[in-house]
Each structure stands twice: as C-alpha cells, then as structure tokens.
Tab-separated table of C-alpha atoms and ligand atoms in Angstrom:
chain	number	residue	atom	x	y	z
T	1	MET	CA	-40.571	36.006	-59.891
T	2	LYS	CA	-41.591	32.408	-60.462
T	3	ALA	CA	-38.327	31.644	-62.247
T	4	GLU	CA	-36.444	33.462	-59.520
T	5	LEU	CA	-38.096	31.305	-56.865
T	6	GLN	CA	-37.427	28.113	-58.837
T	7	ALA	CA	-33.783	29.134	-59.335
T	8	ILE	CA	-33.467	29.715	-55.591
T	9	GLU	CA	-35.067	26.295	-54.978
T	10	ALA	CA	-32.675	24.566	-57.379
T	11	GLU	CA	-29.675	26.334	-55.914
T	12	ALA	CA	-30.765	25.599	-52.311
T	13	LEU	CA	-31.414	21.903	-53.040
T	14	GLU	CA	-28.019	21.718	-54.811
T	15	LYS	CA	-26.320	23.282	-51.790
T	16	VAL	CA	-28.130	20.912	-49.384
T	17	GLU	CA	-26.944	17.994	-51.536
T	18	GLN	CA	-23.269	18.990	-51.323
T	19	ILE	CA	-23.210	19.978	-47.675
T	20	GLU	CA	-21.128	17.797	-45.309
T	21	SER	CA	-21.735	19.340	-41.901
T	22	LEU	CA	-24.676	20.242	-39.688
T	23	LYS	CA	-23.188	23.730	-39.239
T	24	GLU	CA	-23.267	24.483	-42.985
T	25	LEU	CA	-26.832	23.133	-43.022
T	26	GLN	CA	-27.852	25.758	-40.550
T	27	ASP	CA	-26.268	28.454	-42.717
T	28	VAL	CA	-28.312	27.225	-45.691
T	29	GLN	CA	-31.437	27.298	-43.557
T	30	VAL	CA	-30.773	30.956	-42.731
T	31	THR	CA	-29.561	31.916	-46.228
T	32	TYR	CA	-32.696	30.647	-47.997
T	33	LEU	CA	-35.445	30.388	-45.381
T	34	GLY	CA	-34.339	32.925	-42.814
T	35	LYS	CA	-36.002	36.340	-42.135
T	36	LYS	CA	-33.461	37.932	-44.417
T	37	GLY	CA	-33.299	34.749	-46.565
T	38	SER	CA	-33.533	34.710	-50.422
T	39	ILE	CA	-37.143	33.451	-50.445
T	40	THR	CA	-38.240	36.193	-48.103
T	41	THR	CA	-36.330	38.771	-50.102
T	42	VAL	CA	-38.071	37.741	-53.334
T	43	LEU	CA	-41.470	37.725	-51.695
T	44	ARG	CA	-40.879	41.320	-50.538
T	45	GLY	CA	-41.363	42.176	-54.266
T	46	MET	CA	-44.787	40.482	-54.185
T	47	GLY	CA	-46.460	43.937	-53.932
T	48	LYS	CA	-45.405	44.808	-57.458
T	49	LEU	CA	-47.167	41.696	-58.882
T	50	PRO	CA	-50.618	41.754	-60.426
T	51	ALA	CA	-53.169	40.800	-57.741
T	52	GLU	CA	-54.266	37.573	-59.537
T	53	GLU	CA	-50.666	36.324	-59.592
T	54	ARG	CA	-49.918	36.843	-55.877
T	55	PRO	CA	-51.735	33.718	-54.532
T	56	VAL	CA	-49.980	31.594	-57.182
T	57	ILE	CA	-46.576	32.981	-56.296
T	58	GLY	CA	-47.452	32.828	-52.631
T	59	GLN	CA	-48.374	29.147	-52.910
T	60	LEU	CA	-45.290	28.432	-55.014
T	61	ALA	CA	-43.095	30.177	-52.439
T	62	ASN	CA	-44.635	28.106	-49.616
T	63	ASP	CA	-44.177	24.902	-51.640
T	64	ILE	CA	-40.566	25.765	-52.346
T	65	ARG	CA	-40.031	26.669	-48.667
T	66	ALA	CA	-41.492	23.306	-47.686
T	67	THR	CA	-39.344	21.481	-50.239
T	68	ILE	CA	-36.165	23.154	-49.079
T	69	THR	CA	-37.148	22.605	-45.424
T	70	SER	CA	-37.758	18.869	-45.874
T	71	ALA	CA	-34.525	18.571	-47.914
T	72	ILE	CA	-32.659	20.246	-45.042
T	73	GLU	CA	-34.326	17.978	-42.421
T	74	ALA	CA	-33.544	14.868	-44.450
T	75	LYS	CA	-29.929	15.984	-44.786
T	76	GLU	CA	-29.784	16.772	-41.059
T	77	THR	CA	-30.972	13.257	-40.225
T	78	ALA	CA	-28.505	11.736	-42.668
T	79	LEU	CA	-25.606	13.785	-41.264
T	80	SER	CA	-26.565	13.003	-37.631
T	81	GLU	CA	-26.796	9.271	-38.403
T	82	ALA	CA	-23.466	9.391	-40.242
T	83	ALA	CA	-21.887	11.240	-37.274
T	84	LEU	CA	-23.330	8.649	-34.852
T	85	GLU	CA	-22.107	5.830	-37.115
T	86	GLU	CA	-18.628	7.400	-37.140
T	87	GLN	CA	-18.686	7.841	-33.360
T	88	LEU	CA	-19.854	4.251	-32.832
T	89	LYS	CA	-17.161	3.049	-35.217
T	90	GLU	CA	-14.604	5.036	-33.190
T	91	GLU	CA	-16.052	3.917	-29.904
T	92	VAL	CA	-16.438	0.312	-30.859
T	93	ILE	CA	-15.085	-1.756	-27.953
T	94	ASP	CA	-13.416	-4.971	-28.995
T	95	VAL	CA	-14.396	-6.913	-25.880
T	96	THR	CA	-11.935	-9.559	-26.905
T	97	LEU	CA	-9.122	-7.084	-26.381
T	98	PRO	CA	-7.382	-7.546	-22.999
T	99	GLY	CA	-8.356	-4.818	-20.487
T	100	ARG	CA	-5.783	-2.205	-19.420
T	101	SER	CA	-4.046	-3.867	-16.462
T	102	VAL	CA	-4.522	-1.722	-13.377
T	103	GLN	CA	-1.203	-1.673	-11.522
T	104	LYS	CA	-2.516	-3.264	-8.290
T	105	GLY	CA	-0.394	-2.375	-5.249
T	106	GLY	CA	0.300	-4.833	-2.479
T	107	PRO	CA	1.684	-5.086	1.029
T	108	HIS	CA	5.392	-4.467	1.567
T	109	LEU	CA	7.135	-7.758	2.307
T	110	LEU	CA	7.940	-6.598	5.852
T	111	THR	CA	4.275	-5.787	6.427
T	112	SER	CA	3.295	-9.294	5.290
T	113	ILE	CA	5.880	-10.955	7.532
T	114	ILE	CA	4.857	-8.828	10.507
T	115	GLN	CA	1.169	-9.589	9.906
T	116	GLU	CA	1.957	-13.320	9.657
T	117	ILE	CA	3.785	-13.213	12.992
T	118	GLU	CA	1.036	-11.041	14.567
T	119	ASP	CA	-1.663	-13.477	13.450
T	120	LEU	CA	0.275	-16.342	15.022
T	121	PHE	CA	0.593	-14.652	18.426
T	122	ILE	CA	-2.913	-13.170	18.370
T	123	GLY	CA	-3.958	-16.796	17.951
T	124	LEU	CA	-2.058	-17.552	21.153
T	125	GLY	CA	-3.921	-14.801	23.003
T	126	TYR	CA	-1.296	-12.069	22.716
T	127	GLU	CA	-2.155	-8.389	22.233
T	128	VAL	CA	-0.392	-6.297	19.576
T	129	ARG	CA	0.857	-3.046	21.087
T	130	GLU	CA	2.631	-0.071	19.556
T	131	GLY	CA	4.592	2.738	21.210
T	132	PRO	CA	6.474	5.974	20.537
T	133	GLU	CA	9.525	5.877	18.234
T	134	VAL	CA	10.920	8.931	20.058
T	135	GLU	CA	11.543	7.372	23.459
T	136	THR	CA	12.881	8.457	26.812
T	137	ASP	CA	16.226	7.238	28.046
T	138	TYR	CA	14.382	5.687	31.008
T	139	TYR	CA	12.092	3.401	29.036
T	140	ASN	CA	14.621	2.629	26.272
T	141	PHE	CA	17.453	1.757	28.676
T	142	GLU	CA	16.965	2.235	32.459
T	143	ALA	CA	13.749	0.203	32.725
T	144	LEU	CA	15.486	-2.573	30.780
T	145	ASN	CA	18.347	-2.938	33.233
T	146	LEU	CA	20.652	-0.769	31.102
T	147	PRO	CA	21.586	1.968	33.602
T	148	LYS	CA	23.559	5.032	32.440
T	149	GLY	CA	27.138	4.004	31.566
T	150	HIS	CA	26.173	0.341	31.104
T	151	PRO	CA	28.572	-1.021	28.434
T	152	ALA	CA	25.684	-2.700	26.614
T	153	ARG	CA	24.387	0.751	25.810
T	154	ASP	CA	27.207	1.197	23.348
T	155	MET	CA	26.068	-2.010	21.609
T	156	GLN	CA	23.082	0.007	20.596
T	157	ASP	CA	24.592	3.197	19.176
T	158	SER	CA	21.707	5.644	19.463
T	159	PHE	CA	20.321	8.770	17.796
T	160	TYR	CA	19.937	11.091	20.790
T	161	ILE	CA	17.615	14.100	20.299
T	162	THR	CA	18.165	15.541	23.774
T	163	ASP	CA	20.008	14.167	26.842
T	164	ASP	CA	16.831	12.312	27.726
T	165	LEU	CA	15.167	11.680	24.352
T	166	LEU	CA	16.333	9.359	21.576
T	167	LEU	CA	15.049	7.366	18.642
T	168	ARG	CA	14.263	4.007	20.235
T	169	THR	CA	16.884	1.342	19.580
T	170	HIS	CA	14.456	-1.535	20.164
T	171	THR	CA	10.739	-1.988	20.822
T	172	SER	CA	11.406	-3.243	24.387
T	173	PRO	CA	10.383	0.151	25.881
T	174	VAL	CA	6.816	-0.560	24.768
T	175	GLN	CA	6.810	-3.697	26.913
T	176	ALA	CA	8.366	-1.748	29.799
T	177	ARG	CA	5.692	0.955	29.441
T	178	THR	CA	2.915	-1.671	29.331
T	179	MET	CA	4.202	-3.477	32.433
T	180	GLY	CA	4.756	-0.164	34.225
T	181	ALA	CA	1.205	0.938	33.429
T	182	LEU	CA	-0.134	-2.320	34.925
T	183	ASN	CA	2.199	-1.820	37.859
T	184	GLY	CA	2.427	-5.550	38.561
T	185	ALA	CA	-1.293	-5.934	38.970
T	186	GLN	CA	-1.961	-8.426	36.171
T	187	PRO	CA	-0.378	-10.762	33.613
T	188	VAL	CA	0.942	-9.461	30.290
T	189	ARG	CA	0.816	-11.223	26.911
T	190	MET	CA	1.882	-8.858	24.169
T	191	ILE	CA	3.925	-8.495	21.023
T	192	CYS	CA	5.226	-5.225	19.758
T	193	PRO	CA	6.241	-4.682	16.105
T	194	GLY	CA	7.796	-1.454	14.931
T	195	LYS	CA	10.601	0.606	13.508
T	196	VAL	CA	13.817	0.963	15.537
T	197	TYR	CA	16.888	3.092	14.961
T	198	ARG	CA	20.619	2.414	15.452
T	199	ARG	CA	23.390	4.818	14.484
T	200	ASP	CA	24.898	2.316	12.080
T	201	SER	CA	26.451	2.868	8.668
T	202	ASP	CA	24.160	1.106	6.216
T	203	ASP	CA	25.472	-1.976	4.440
T	204	ALA	CA	23.951	-5.209	3.114
T	205	THR	CA	23.046	-6.466	6.602
T	206	HIS	CA	22.759	-3.233	8.605
T	207	SER	CA	20.335	-0.335	8.207
T	208	HIS	CA	20.145	2.744	10.497
T	209	GLN	CA	16.395	2.146	10.562
T	210	PHE	CA	15.077	-1.394	10.620
T	211	THR	CA	12.126	-3.354	11.998
T	212	GLN	CA	11.740	-5.456	15.104
T	213	ILE	CA	9.076	-7.565	16.703
T	214	GLU	CA	9.451	-8.322	20.382
T	215	GLY	CA	7.191	-10.347	22.617
T	216	LEU	CA	6.554	-10.529	26.349
T	217	TYR	CA	4.721	-13.058	28.472
T	218	VAL	CA	4.505	-12.312	32.211
T	219	ASP	CA	2.321	-14.339	34.583
T	220	LYS	CA	2.519	-16.513	37.673
T	221	ASN	CA	4.914	-19.395	37.370
T	222	VAL	CA	6.055	-18.891	33.764
T	223	ARG	CA	8.941	-21.274	33.011
T	224	MET	CA	11.746	-21.641	30.418
T	225	SER	CA	9.849	-24.611	28.933
T	226	ASP	CA	6.923	-22.258	28.178
T	227	LEU	CA	9.380	-20.093	26.248
T	228	LYS	CA	10.821	-23.101	24.418
T	229	GLY	CA	7.363	-24.425	23.546
T	230	THR	CA	6.273	-21.037	22.253
T	231	LEU	CA	9.440	-20.603	20.153
T	232	ASP	CA	9.158	-24.141	18.755
T	233	LEU	CA	5.573	-23.469	17.662
T	234	PHE	CA	6.638	-20.099	16.178
T	235	ALA	CA	9.455	-21.709	14.169
T	236	LYS	CA	7.232	-24.481	12.801
T	237	LYS	CA	4.407	-22.092	11.866
T	238	LEU	CA	6.669	-19.590	10.160
T	239	PHE	CA	9.323	-21.805	8.607
T	240	GLY	CA	7.598	-25.193	8.226
T	241	GLU	CA	6.362	-28.014	10.444
T	242	ASP	CA	9.578	-30.005	9.947
T	243	ARG	CA	11.849	-27.255	11.260
T	244	GLU	CA	13.806	-28.117	14.410
T	245	ILE	CA	14.866	-25.403	16.865
T	246	ARG	CA	18.023	-25.152	18.942
T	247	LEU	CA	18.526	-22.820	21.934
T	248	ARG	CA	22.090	-21.599	22.630
T	249	PRO	CA	23.083	-19.720	25.798
T	250	SER	CA	23.432	-15.946	25.241
T	251	TYR	CA	23.329	-12.647	27.155
T	252	PHE	CA	20.912	-9.700	27.150
T	253	PRO	CA	20.762	-7.201	30.028
T	254	PHE	CA	16.954	-7.534	30.224
T	255	THR	CA	16.722	-11.308	30.356
T	256	GLU	CA	18.334	-13.941	32.579
T	257	PRO	CA	18.938	-16.652	31.468
T	258	SER	CA	19.214	-15.554	27.823
T	259	VAL	CA	19.232	-17.681	24.709
T	260	GLU	CA	19.516	-17.390	20.978
T	261	MET	CA	17.242	-19.582	18.918
T	262	ASP	CA	18.373	-21.299	15.727
T	263	ILE	CA	16.216	-23.239	13.290
T	264	SER	CA	17.435	-26.188	11.242
T	265	CYS	CA	18.476	-24.976	7.774
T	266	ALA	CA	15.626	-25.504	5.319
T	267	VAL	CA	18.022	-25.392	2.343
T	268	CYS	CA	20.289	-28.284	3.339
T	269	GLU	CA	17.998	-29.945	5.874
T	270	GLY	CA	20.735	-29.424	8.464
T	271	LYS	CA	23.526	-31.105	6.441
T	272	GLY	CA	25.385	-27.753	6.054
T	273	CYS	CA	25.437	-25.313	3.105
T	274	ASN	CA	26.549	-21.719	2.410
T	275	VAL	CA	23.146	-20.387	3.587
T	276	CYS	CA	23.750	-21.791	7.085
T	277	LYS	CA	27.521	-21.351	6.750
T	278	ARG	CA	27.950	-25.142	6.881
T	279	THR	CA	26.427	-25.269	10.425
T	280	GLY	CA	23.027	-26.684	9.464
T	281	TRP	CA	21.474	-24.068	11.744
T	282	ILE	CA	20.276	-20.495	11.142
T	283	GLU	CA	19.979	-17.956	13.976
T	284	ILE	CA	16.497	-16.391	14.051
T	285	LEU	CA	15.941	-14.568	17.336
T	286	GLY	CA	17.042	-13.865	20.887
T	287	ALA	CA	14.986	-14.562	24.005
T	288	GLY	CA	15.123	-15.265	27.678
T	289	MET	CA	13.396	-15.142	31.059
T	290	VAL	CA	12.637	-11.527	31.978
T	291	HIS	CA	15.313	-10.220	34.321
T	292	PRO	CA	13.917	-9.892	37.896
T	293	LYS	CA	15.258	-6.313	38.037
T	294	VAL	CA	13.146	-5.446	34.986
T	295	LEU	CA	10.049	-7.041	36.527
T	296	ALA	CA	10.664	-5.242	39.833
T	297	MET	CA	11.209	-1.828	38.173
T	298	ALA	CA	7.793	-2.273	36.534
T	299	GLY	CA	6.170	-3.010	39.880
T	300	TYR	CA	5.892	-6.807	39.581
T	301	ASP	CA	6.458	-8.945	42.670
T	302	THR	CA	9.228	-11.283	41.505
T	303	ASP	CA	8.251	-13.900	44.121
T	304	ILE	CA	4.943	-14.336	42.299
T	305	TYR	CA	5.548	-13.233	38.730
T	306	THR	CA	8.032	-14.554	36.181
T	307	GLY	CA	8.050	-14.057	32.439
T	308	PHE	CA	9.778	-14.640	29.136
T	309	ALA	CA	10.550	-12.319	26.300
T	310	PHE	CA	11.881	-12.614	22.775
T	311	GLY	CA	13.009	-10.303	20.021
T	312	MET	CA	13.576	-10.739	16.282
T	313	GLY	CA	14.232	-8.711	13.152
T	314	PRO	CA	11.542	-9.266	10.458
T	315	ASP	CA	14.018	-7.872	7.908
T	316	ARG	CA	16.419	-10.701	8.688
T	317	ILE	CA	13.588	-13.279	8.631
T	318	ALA	CA	12.388	-11.974	5.238
T	319	MET	CA	15.944	-12.072	3.862
T	320	LEU	CA	16.327	-15.696	5.003
T	321	LYS	CA	12.897	-16.767	3.793
T	322	TYR	CA	13.179	-15.140	0.325
T	323	GLY	CA	16.922	-15.209	-0.263
T	324	ILE	CA	17.269	-11.399	-0.205
T	325	ASP	CA	20.933	-10.423	0.106
T	326	ASP	CA	20.680	-6.708	0.941
T	327	ILE	CA	18.591	-5.240	3.786
T	328	ARG	CA	18.584	-1.808	2.087
T	329	GLN	CA	16.224	-3.218	-0.563
T	330	PHE	CA	13.455	-2.939	2.041
T	331	TYR	CA	13.898	0.792	2.355
T	332	THR	CA	14.547	2.026	-1.183
T	333	ASN	CA	10.886	1.785	-2.310
T	334	ASP	CA	11.932	0.210	-5.579
T	335	HIS	CA	8.649	-1.073	-7.026
T	336	ARG	CA	10.570	-3.652	-9.091
T	337	PHE	CA	11.708	-5.166	-5.776
T	338	SER	CA	8.524	-4.831	-3.710
T	339	LYS	CA	6.095	-6.002	-6.395
T	340	GLN	CA	7.776	-9.444	-6.319
T	341	PHE	CA	6.254	-9.997	-2.895
T	342	HIS	CA	2.744	-8.598	-3.354
T	343	HIS	CA	1.372	-12.120	-3.347
T	344	VAL	CA	3.091	-13.082	-0.082
X	1	2U9	C1	11.169	-6.419	28.444
X	1	2U9	C2	11.872	-7.502	28.904
X	1	2U9	C3	12.628	-8.248	28.031
X	1	2U9	C4	13.292	-8.544	24.457
X	1	2U9	C5	14.352	-9.377	23.852
X	1	2U9	C6	15.877	-10.032	22.404
X	1	2U9	C7	16.036	-10.971	23.342
X	1	2U9	C8	16.653	-9.991	21.149
X	1	2U9	C9	17.258	-8.881	19.191
X	1	2U9	C10	16.538	-9.605	18.034
X	1	2U9	C11	17.023	-9.131	16.733
X	1	2U9	C12	17.342	-7.475	18.732
X	1	2U9	O1	16.711	-6.686	16.303
X	1	2U9	S1	17.573	-7.543	17.005
X	1	2U9	O2	18.921	-7.461	16.737
X	1	2U9	N1	16.472	-8.965	20.410
X	1	2U9	O3	17.399	-10.857	20.833
X	1	2U9	N2	14.941	-9.124	22.668
X	1	2U9	S2	14.920	-10.710	24.595
X	1	2U9	O4	13.405	-8.701	25.838
X	1	2U9	C13	12.661	-7.919	26.693
X	1	2U9	C14	11.942	-6.851	26.221
X	1	2U9	C15	11.188	-6.107	27.100
X	1	2U9	C16	10.341	-5.587	29.367
C-alpha cells in the first residue's frame, strides 16, 4: 500500500505540474483528494493491514495528502497570478494613446444666429415670445391689416388646414396676440423667433418651411428715428461695427411707412461685387411704423401709442454671413453640413 500511495503521489504531483488551468486543478483535487479520490480509495483497504502498519500508512497518507494539497495550492496561486498578469497585459492602457473622440454635438447654425439676435434684443429690454405654428386666419391675416381677399394674402401662399386654420406664414400673429392680450393697456417690447410656412416649391433660396424673427416696439411717442437707431445698432452688432445701413421705402400691409434695410457689403466694403450684385448693399430685413389699423384692432389708442416693427429671415442672414448658397442645407440634417458651425 505504501508503494501505491507513493505512486499516487508521484502521479498527482506530475499532473499538477502539467496542468494549465484552474478548472483542471479542481479536477485533480477531486481525483486524488476527494471523498472518492485515489488516496481515500487506497486507505479503504487499511483494514486488511497488520495493526502495527496502519499508523505508518495513515501518517504517510496524511503526508502525501498534505504534499499534494500544497502542490495544488502553489499551482493555483501561480495560475491565478499568470491569469492576472495576462489580464493586466491585455488591459494595459497606453495613456499616451489619444482618447476615443466623443462626437460632440452642437447648436444648429440657425439656433446660434437666433440666440445671437435674441441676446442682442434681450439686452435692449425686449422679451422673447413664442406662439402657435397652427394659427387662425384672424391673427395671421385680419389682425395684421390683411382682410379676406386682400391681394397681399396671395404673396404669402398658405397651407390652410381648415377655412379658419393655417400654418402661420409669419410670426407677426404672435405680436398681434400679445398686443391683443394687453388690449392697449401697456407698452410692448418683444421679439418673436420661430418656424413659418409658405406653400412654395423649394429651391436654393426658398423653402416651404423657414425661420423668421420679428420684433415689435409699441409705446408712447415711438418715432421712425427710434426704429433707425435700433436697426443701426442691430446691423453693427451682428455684422460688424463698421457696417453702414441704408433704409429704402417699401410696403407691408401691417406697417406704414415701410422700409427695407440694407447693410453695406462686407465683402467689397461697398465698392460692388457679385455678393452684393455690384450694388455695394445687401438687403437684410423689412420694417416700418406699425400701421394704425393694426394698433387699433389690438385695442391701442393710436392718439397715444405708436410703434415700430421689423422682420427678418435668419436663414438668409446665415447664408449671407457664412456664404451658404442653398437654404435647403438647413433642413436636410446633414451632419457634414451642420458640424461646420458647431463652434459658431
Ligand atoms: C405687428 C405689426 C407689424 C413685422 C414686419 C417685416 C416688416 C418683414 C419679412 C422679413 C423676411 C418677412 O421672412 S421674410 O421674408 N418681414 O419684412 N415684418 S415689418 O411687422 C409687424 C408684425 C406684427 C403686430
């Protein structure tokens, strides 16, 4: 039995030596030291031994069990350390390697332009107001001195939803709603950015949905010079302190008198180039003194209150400022296009 035990010991230690994985090690543990293991099996024959031999064999068996156990533990430690080493080698982080660039999003160019204009007018004490894109015929047209059948209505080909509901063609109804709500009781200083809709076939300069920002300033004794001063400041803040403005007579049903504002061309400094079509001037917005009919319909006493209003297309301003030649680029969500302006 002694030789048997020593053979088992030699075989077990040999096995432990060769083993490569912790799993196999477990199997060895069970095979040799387990309840049904080889050592235990041999010791079951202990009964047949002469009594004086049993303690010797017993001690030998315990020594061999201890030897195999410590060999297994040593191997387990070695394998765990090797596995950790391997893992660390795999997981080694070369901190000198550049990090994975996280695709950072950014504001859409129109959002940046609108925020820039909002910040300017908030600085002048204006409120930013929003309103419904599905508007009533009254607030989109009637309240703005565009009665049913008024020819100017056709200038703004509209998406009607019902006889009385349409997708707003400008943000002016928000001003009309605001004035109406105040019912002539107090001054108004507001700008209103937002999406507007015109039943237009899309091309490089027209989109059926585009963006507008309009402004309204109603108070006692508001004059044309207040409008001009405000527009001059706007032009210099948005397009550069050395920009000049020019006001040309125009016509809008909701303002009288009406003007269009040009700024001196930044590309040719007014000498004339293809950007300003050789005029030296670039049209930016329309404006005017609020038509008395519009003030009256909103409940304002036109003997006391006067006001000015203006309207512009941020799309057009962005195209001018960044040399963009197709308005549809703003609405195609092409990341290659929009990511160029994330820094704006
Ligand atoms: C009220 C009274 C007056 C808003 C105005 C314009 C002139 C104007 C155009 C700019 C570019 C439309 O998108 S665009 O083509 N708008 O030129 N808008 S005055 O006048 C108002 C608005 C509301 C109650």
